[in-house]
Protein backbone atom coordinates (compact mmCIF):
# COMPACT_ATOMS: atom_id res chain seq x y z
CA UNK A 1 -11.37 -8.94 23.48
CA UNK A 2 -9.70 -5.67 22.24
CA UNK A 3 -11.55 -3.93 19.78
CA UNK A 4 -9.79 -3.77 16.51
CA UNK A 5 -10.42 0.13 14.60
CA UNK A 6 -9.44 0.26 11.12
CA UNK A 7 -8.60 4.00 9.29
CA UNK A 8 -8.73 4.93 5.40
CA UNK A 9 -10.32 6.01 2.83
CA UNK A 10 -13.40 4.78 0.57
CA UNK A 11 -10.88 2.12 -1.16
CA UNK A 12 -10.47 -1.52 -1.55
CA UNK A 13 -7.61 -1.89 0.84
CA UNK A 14 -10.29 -1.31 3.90
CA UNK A 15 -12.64 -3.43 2.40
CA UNK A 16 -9.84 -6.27 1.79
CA UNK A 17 -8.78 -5.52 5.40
CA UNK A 18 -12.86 -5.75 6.99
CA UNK A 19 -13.15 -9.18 4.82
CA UNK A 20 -9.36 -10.00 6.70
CA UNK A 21 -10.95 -9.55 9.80
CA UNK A 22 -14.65 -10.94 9.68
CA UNK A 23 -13.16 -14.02 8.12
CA UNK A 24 -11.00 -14.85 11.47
CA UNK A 25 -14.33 -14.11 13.73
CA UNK A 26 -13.16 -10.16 14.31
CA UNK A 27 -15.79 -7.81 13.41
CA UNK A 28 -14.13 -4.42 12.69
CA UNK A 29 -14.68 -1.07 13.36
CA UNK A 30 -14.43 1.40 10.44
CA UNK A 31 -13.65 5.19 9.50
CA UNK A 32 -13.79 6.31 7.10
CA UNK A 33 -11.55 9.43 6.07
CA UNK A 34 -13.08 12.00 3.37
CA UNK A 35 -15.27 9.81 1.16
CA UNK A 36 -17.01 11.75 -1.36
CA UNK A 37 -20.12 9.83 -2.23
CA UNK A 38 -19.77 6.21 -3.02
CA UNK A 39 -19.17 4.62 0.67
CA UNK A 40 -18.98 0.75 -1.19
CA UNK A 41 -16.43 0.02 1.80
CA UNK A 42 -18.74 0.36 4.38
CA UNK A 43 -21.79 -1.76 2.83
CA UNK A 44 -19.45 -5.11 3.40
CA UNK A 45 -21.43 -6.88 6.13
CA UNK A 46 -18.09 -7.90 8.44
CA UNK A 47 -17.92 -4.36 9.91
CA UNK A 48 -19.14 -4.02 13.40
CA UNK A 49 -20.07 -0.22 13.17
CA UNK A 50 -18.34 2.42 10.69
CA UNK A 51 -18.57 6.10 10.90
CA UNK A 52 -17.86 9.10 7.65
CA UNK A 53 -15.10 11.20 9.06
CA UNK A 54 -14.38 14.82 6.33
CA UNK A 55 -10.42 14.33 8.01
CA UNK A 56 -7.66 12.68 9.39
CA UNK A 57 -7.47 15.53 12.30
CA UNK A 58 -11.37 15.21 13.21
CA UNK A 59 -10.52 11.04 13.00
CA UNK A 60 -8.21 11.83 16.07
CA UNK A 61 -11.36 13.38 18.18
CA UNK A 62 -13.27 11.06 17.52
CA UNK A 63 -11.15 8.05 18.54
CA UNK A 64 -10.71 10.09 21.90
CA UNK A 65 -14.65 10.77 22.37
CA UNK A 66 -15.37 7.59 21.36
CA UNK A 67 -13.08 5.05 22.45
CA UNK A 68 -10.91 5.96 25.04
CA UNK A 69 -13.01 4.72 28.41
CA UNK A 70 -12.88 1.23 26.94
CA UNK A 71 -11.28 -1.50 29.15
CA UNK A 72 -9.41 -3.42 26.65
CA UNK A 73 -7.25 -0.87 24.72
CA UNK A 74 -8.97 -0.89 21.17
CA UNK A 75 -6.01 -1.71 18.48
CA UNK A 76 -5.35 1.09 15.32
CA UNK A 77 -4.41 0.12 11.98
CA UNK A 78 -4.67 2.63 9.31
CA UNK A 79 -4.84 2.01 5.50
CA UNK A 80 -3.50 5.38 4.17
CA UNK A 81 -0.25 7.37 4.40
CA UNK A 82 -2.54 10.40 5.62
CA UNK A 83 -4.30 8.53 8.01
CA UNK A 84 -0.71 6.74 9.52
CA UNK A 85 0.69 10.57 9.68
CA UNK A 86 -1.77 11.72 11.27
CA UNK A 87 -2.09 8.89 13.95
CA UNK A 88 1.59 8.55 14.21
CA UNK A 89 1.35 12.94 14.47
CA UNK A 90 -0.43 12.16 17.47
CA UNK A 91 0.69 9.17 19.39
CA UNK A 92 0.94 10.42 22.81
CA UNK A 93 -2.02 11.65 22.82
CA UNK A 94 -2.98 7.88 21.70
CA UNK A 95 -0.90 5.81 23.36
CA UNK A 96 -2.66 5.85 26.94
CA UNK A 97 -5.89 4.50 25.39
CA UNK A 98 -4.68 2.28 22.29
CA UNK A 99 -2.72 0.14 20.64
CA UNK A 100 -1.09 1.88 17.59
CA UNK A 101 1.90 1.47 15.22
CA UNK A 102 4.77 3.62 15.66
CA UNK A 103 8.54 3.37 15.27
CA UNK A 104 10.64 3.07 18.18
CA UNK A 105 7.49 3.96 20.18
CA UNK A 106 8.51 7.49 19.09
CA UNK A 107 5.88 10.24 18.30
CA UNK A 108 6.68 11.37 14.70
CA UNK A 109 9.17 8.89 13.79
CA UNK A 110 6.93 7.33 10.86
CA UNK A 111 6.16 10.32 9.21
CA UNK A 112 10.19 11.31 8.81
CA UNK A 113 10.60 7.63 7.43
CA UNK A 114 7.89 8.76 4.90
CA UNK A 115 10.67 11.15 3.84
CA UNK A 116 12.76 9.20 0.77
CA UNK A 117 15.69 10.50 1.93
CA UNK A 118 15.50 9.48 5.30
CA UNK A 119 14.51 5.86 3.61
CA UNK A 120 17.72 6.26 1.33
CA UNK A 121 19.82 6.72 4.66
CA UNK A 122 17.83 4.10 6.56
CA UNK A 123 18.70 1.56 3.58
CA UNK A 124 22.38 2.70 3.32
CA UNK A 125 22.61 1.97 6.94
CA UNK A 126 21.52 -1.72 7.20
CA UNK A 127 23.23 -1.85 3.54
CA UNK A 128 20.49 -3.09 1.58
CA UNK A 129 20.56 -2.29 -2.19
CA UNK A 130 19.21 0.74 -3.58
CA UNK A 131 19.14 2.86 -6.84
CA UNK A 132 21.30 5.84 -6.66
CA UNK A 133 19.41 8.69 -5.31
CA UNK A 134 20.02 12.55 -4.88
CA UNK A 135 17.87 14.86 -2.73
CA UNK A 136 18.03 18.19 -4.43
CA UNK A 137 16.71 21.64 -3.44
CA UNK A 138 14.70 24.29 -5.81
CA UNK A 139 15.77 26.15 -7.30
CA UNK A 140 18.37 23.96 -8.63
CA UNK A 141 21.65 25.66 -10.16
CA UNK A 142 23.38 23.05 -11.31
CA UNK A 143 24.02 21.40 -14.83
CA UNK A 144 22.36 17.87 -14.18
CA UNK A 145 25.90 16.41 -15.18
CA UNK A 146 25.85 14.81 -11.87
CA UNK A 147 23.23 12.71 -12.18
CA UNK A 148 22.73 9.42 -13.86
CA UNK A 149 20.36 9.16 -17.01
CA UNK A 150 17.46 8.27 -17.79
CA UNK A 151 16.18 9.28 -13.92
CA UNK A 152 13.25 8.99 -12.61
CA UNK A 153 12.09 12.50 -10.38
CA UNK A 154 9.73 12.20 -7.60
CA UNK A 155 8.23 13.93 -4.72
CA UNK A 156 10.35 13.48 -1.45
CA UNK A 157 7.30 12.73 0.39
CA UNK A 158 3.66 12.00 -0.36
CA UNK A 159 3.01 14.99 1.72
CA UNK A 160 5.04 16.95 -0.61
CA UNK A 161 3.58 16.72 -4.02
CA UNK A 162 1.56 14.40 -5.98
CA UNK A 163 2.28 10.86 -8.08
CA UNK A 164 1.46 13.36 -11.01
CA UNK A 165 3.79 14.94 -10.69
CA UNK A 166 6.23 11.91 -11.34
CA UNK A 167 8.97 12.22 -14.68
CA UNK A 168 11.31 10.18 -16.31
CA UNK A 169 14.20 12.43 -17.66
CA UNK A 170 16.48 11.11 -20.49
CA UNK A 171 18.91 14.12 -20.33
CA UNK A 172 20.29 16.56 -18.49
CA UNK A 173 18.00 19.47 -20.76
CA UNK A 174 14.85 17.30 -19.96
CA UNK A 175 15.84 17.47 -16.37
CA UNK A 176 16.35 21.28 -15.97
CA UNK A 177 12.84 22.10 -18.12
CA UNK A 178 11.08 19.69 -15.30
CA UNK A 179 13.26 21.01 -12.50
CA UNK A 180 11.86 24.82 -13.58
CA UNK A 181 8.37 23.88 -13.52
CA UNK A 182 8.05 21.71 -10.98
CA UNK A 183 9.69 24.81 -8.61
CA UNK A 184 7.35 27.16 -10.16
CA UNK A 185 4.61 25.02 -8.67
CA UNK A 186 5.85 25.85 -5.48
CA UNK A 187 8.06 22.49 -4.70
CA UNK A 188 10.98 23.21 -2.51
CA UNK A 189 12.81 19.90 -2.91
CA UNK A 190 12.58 17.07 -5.37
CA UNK A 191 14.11 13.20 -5.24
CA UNK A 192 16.37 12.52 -8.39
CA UNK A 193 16.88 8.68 -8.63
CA UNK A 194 18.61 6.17 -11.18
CA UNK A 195 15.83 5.07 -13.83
CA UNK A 196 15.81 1.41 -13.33
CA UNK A 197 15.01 -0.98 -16.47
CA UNK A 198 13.54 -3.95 -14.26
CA UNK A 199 12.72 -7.62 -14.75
CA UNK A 200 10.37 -8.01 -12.17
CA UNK A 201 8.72 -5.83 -9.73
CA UNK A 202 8.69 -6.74 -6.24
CA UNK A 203 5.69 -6.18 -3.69
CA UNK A 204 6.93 -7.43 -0.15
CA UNK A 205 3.58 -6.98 2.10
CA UNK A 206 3.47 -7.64 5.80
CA UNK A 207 3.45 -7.32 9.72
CA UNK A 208 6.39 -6.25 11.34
CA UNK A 209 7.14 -7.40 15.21
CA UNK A 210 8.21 -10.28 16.80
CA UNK A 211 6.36 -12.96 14.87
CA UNK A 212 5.51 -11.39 11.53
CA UNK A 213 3.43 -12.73 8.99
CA UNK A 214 3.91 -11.77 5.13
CA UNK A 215 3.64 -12.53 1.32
CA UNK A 216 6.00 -11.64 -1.42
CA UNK A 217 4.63 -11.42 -5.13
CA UNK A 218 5.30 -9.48 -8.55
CA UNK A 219 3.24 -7.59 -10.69
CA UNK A 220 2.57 -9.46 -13.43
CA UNK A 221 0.10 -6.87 -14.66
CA UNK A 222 0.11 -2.62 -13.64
CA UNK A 223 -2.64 0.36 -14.45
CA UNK A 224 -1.71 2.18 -16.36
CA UNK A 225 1.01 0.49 -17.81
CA UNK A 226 3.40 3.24 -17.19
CA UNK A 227 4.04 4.17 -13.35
CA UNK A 228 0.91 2.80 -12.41
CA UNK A 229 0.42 0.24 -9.79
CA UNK A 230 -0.20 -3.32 -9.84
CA UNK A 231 -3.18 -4.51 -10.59
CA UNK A 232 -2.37 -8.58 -11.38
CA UNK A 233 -0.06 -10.00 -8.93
CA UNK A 234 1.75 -13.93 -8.43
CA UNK A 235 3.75 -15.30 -5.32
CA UNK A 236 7.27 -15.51 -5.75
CA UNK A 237 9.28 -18.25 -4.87
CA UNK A 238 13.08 -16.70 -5.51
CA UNK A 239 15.62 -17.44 -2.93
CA UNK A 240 17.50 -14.45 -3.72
CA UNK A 241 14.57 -12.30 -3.56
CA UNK A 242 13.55 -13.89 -0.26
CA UNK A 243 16.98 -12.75 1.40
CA UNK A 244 16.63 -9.31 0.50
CA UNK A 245 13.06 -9.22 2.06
CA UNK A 246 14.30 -11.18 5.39
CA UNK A 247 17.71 -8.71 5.53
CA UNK A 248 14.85 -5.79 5.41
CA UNK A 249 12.33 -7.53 7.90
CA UNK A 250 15.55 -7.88 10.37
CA UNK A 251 16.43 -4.28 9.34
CA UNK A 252 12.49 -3.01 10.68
CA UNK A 253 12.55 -5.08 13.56
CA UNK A 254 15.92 -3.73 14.50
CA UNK A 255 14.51 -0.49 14.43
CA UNK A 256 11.74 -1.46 16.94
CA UNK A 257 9.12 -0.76 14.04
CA UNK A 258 5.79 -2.03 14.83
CA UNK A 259 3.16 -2.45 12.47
CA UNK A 260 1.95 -2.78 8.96
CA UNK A 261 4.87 -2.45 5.91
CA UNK A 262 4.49 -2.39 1.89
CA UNK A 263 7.91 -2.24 0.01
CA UNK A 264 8.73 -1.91 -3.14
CA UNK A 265 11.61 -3.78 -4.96
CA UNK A 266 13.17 -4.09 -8.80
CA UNK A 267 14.73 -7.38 -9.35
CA UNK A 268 17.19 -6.85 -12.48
CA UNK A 269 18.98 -10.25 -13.61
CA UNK A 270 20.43 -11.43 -10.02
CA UNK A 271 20.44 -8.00 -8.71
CA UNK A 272 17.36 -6.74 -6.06
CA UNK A 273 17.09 -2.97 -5.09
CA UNK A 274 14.76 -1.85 -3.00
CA UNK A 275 12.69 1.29 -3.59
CA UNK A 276 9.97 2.56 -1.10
CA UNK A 277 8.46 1.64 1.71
CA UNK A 278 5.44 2.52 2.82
CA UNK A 279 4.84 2.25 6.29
CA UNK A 280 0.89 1.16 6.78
CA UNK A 281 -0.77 -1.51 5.44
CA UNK A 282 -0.65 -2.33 1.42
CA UNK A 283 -3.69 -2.08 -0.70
CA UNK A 284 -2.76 -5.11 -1.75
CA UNK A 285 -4.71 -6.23 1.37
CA UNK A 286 -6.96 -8.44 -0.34
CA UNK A 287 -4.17 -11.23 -1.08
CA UNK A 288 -4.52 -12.41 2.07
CA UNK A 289 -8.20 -13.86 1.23
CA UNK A 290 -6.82 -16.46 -1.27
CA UNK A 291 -3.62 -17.22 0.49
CA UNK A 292 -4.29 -17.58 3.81
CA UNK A 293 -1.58 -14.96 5.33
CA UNK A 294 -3.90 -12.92 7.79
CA UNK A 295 -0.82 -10.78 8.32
CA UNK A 296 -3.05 -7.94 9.71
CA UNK A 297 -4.72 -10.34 12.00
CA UNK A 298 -1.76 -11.59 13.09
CA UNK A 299 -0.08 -8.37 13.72
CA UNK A 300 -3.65 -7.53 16.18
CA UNK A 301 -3.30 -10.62 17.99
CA UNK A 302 0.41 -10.23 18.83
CA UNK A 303 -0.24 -6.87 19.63
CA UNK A 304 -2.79 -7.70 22.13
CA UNK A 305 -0.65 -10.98 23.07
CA UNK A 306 -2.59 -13.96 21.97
CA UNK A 307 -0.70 -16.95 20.38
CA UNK A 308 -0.66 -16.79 17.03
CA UNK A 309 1.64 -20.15 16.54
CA UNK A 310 -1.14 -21.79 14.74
CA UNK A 311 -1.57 -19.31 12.25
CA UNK A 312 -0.12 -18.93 8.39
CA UNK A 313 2.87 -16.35 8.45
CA UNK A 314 3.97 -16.74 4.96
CA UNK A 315 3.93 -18.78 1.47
CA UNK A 316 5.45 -19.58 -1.24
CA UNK A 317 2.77 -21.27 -3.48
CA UNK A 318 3.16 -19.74 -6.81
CA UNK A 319 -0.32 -20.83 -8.02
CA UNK A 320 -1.72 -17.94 -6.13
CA UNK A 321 -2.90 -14.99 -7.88
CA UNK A 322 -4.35 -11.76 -6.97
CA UNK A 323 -6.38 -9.03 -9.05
CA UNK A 324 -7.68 -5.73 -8.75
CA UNK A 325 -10.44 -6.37 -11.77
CA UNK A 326 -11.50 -2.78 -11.25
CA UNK A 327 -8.05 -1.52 -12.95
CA UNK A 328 -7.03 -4.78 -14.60
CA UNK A 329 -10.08 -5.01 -17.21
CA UNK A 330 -8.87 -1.75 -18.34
CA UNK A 331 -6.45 -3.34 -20.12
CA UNK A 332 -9.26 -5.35 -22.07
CA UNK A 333 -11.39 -1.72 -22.59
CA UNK A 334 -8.59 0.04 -23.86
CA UNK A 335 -6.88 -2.52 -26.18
CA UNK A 336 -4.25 -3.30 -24.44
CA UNK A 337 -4.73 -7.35 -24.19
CA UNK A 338 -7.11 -9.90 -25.61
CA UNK A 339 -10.41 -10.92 -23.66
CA UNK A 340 -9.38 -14.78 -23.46
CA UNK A 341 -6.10 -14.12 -22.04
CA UNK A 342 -7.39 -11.79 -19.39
CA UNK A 343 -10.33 -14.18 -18.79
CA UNK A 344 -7.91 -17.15 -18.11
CA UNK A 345 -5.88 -14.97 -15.71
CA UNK A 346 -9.37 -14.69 -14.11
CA UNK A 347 -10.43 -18.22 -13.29
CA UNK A 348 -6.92 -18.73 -12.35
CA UNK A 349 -7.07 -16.06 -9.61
CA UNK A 350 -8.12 -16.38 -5.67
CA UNK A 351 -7.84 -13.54 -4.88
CA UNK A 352 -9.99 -10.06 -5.73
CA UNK A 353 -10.16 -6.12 -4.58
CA UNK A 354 -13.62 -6.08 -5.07
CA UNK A 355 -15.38 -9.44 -6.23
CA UNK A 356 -15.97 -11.63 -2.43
CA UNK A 357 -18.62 -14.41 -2.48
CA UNK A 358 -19.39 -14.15 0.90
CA UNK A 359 -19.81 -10.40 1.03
CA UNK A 360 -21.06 -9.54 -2.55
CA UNK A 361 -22.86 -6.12 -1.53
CA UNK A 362 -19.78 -3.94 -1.80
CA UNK A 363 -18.93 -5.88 -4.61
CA UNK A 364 -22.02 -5.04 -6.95
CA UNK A 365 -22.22 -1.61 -5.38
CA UNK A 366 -18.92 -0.71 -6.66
CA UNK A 367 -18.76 -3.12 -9.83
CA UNK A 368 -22.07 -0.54 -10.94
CA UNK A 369 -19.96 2.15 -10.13
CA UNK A 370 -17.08 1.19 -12.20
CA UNK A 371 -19.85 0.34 -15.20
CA UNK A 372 -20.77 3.85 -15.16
CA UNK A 373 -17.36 5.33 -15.46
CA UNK A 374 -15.93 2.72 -17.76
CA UNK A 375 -18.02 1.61 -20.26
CA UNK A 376 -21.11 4.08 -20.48
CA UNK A 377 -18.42 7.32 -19.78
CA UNK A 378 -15.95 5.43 -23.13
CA UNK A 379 -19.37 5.08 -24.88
CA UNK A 380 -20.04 9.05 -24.65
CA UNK A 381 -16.27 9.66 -25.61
């Protein structure tokens, strides 16, 4: 069977994603990408073999060295915008030995959908809802009149600045003083988009070919609070959620896009706006361990065209819950909700980043980890 070769960095989403695998009867191969010290993805015990690589570039070499006189073309699936650039940066080079995502089959066609604007244009096209957006170059010489308040300023792409560097502006004024500085550290362009008060925020997670497999939740919880990311997610059951996610689905497939997807949506009243999508697999990986939705499993067995008929390709069982207990406890450590509450979300959740009872050694390895920085590092403050 094809060998299945799984690219990141030292985060949960690999680990979710080895667990993903092992638990089907796949054992993975791992690297990697730049991990400083603490390699707890790599002590899970479903990985086949996994290798330290310092970069995404020397990742490429490697896969050629390494894998490219195998018989079965071994199937890619990175776990990081970096590593999905880089791959996608080099998919001719790829293609003859493996089986990687791309868009349209295209070299380079991923990383100028990891370009906002291009995503604006791509979801004008299929006309799917959006926030308003402006793309705006530095230095900027306008007033800021034309834009709608409060706004919400961002890096174009993640290869163009960091989350950071991410502002809310309430005014014109507050836009031009972050405008100035963020062009003084050296940013050539910057997305300007409508500040949206939301209900609900919308992770759609998933596989994207011809039999797709994929869950849709909300974050009930984020870290930190403000423009953080989720760390305490439900399934949704919402109809009119559920269209917006199929319209987009039919939208990538459309587009001949093959592989992993993570989109964000804001769900205000009846209203549903999309607002990124990242093309790679989610960190939200782990989900797929309570619920039953091996979406990346799927995806490799398509790709490598065994049935998959039998398998789960979606739910909408609203008693599932998923946590990242390595950023949700910080909202017991730093006040921000009571211990009981957050405990009862706890024994009410499936599904965990870290916390596996069948593969406990990254688990404790990492949960240590966290101890250190956490508790003993608050303790010294």
């Amino acid at each position: 069977m094809n060998k299945v070769i799984l690219i990141g960095g030292n985060h949960h989403n690999g680990l979710g994603l080895a667990r993903i695998f092992g638990e089907n009867g796949i054992r993975p191969f791992g690297i990697i990408i730049g991990a400083k010290n603490k390699y707890f993805v790599t002590k899970s015990r479903y990985w086949e073999k996994t290798w330290i690589i310092n970069n995404e570039k020397e990742a490429i070499s490697f896969l050629i060295d390494s894998f490219s006189g195998e018989q079965e073309k071994p199937v890619l699936i990175p776990w990081s915008d970096s590593a999905a650039a880089e791959i996608d940066n080099n998919l001719n080079l790829l293609k003859p030995y493996f089986i990687v995502p791309s868009l349209g089959g295209e070299q380079g066609a991923i990383v100028r959908m990891m370009d906002k604007q291009k995503q604006i244009e791509f979801i004008d096209k299929y006309g799917l809802p959006m926030a308003k957006s402006w793309t705006i170059s530095l230095p900027y010489i306008g007033n800021g009149d034309e834009f709608v308040y409060p706004c919400i300023c961002k890096p174009v792409s993640s290869y163009e600045g960091l989350k950071s560097d991410i502002k809310k502006c309430s005014s014109p004024q507050d836009l031009l003083i972050y405008l100035t500085k963020i062009f003084e550290k050296g940013y050539k362009r910057i997305l300007v988009q409508e500040y949206i008060t939301f209900d609900r925020e919308i992770e759609f997670v998933g596989s994207c070919d011809n039999n797709p497999g994929y869950i849709i939740s909300h974050n009930v919880r984020n870290w930190p609070i403000v423009g953080g990311t989720n760390s305490y997610l439900q399934v949704v059951d919402d109809e009119r959620i559920a269209i917006v996610c199929k319209n987009l689905l039919k939208a990538l497939q459309n587009e001949d896009y093959f592989g992993m997807f993570d989109i964000e949506l804001f769900q205000i009243g009846d209203r549903v706006l999309v607002n990124e999508i990242n093309w790679r697999n989610t960190g939200n990986s782990f989900f797929s361990l309570g619920t039953k939705v091996y979406y990346a499993v799927t995806w490799y067995l398509n790709a490598i065209g065994v049935d998959t008929s039998t398998m789960k390709h979606y739910t909408d069982d609203t008693s599932q819950y998923a946590m990242n207990e390595s950023t949700d406890l910080r909202h017991v450590i730093f006040g921000c909700l009571n211990f009981m509450q957050w405990y009862k979300d706890l024994r009410k959740t499936q599904s965990f980043a870290l916390w596996y009872r069948k593969d406990l050694k990254p688990t404790l390895y990492q949960y240590m980890y966290l101890f250190k920085e956490l508790v003993l590092h608050r303790h010294k403050g």
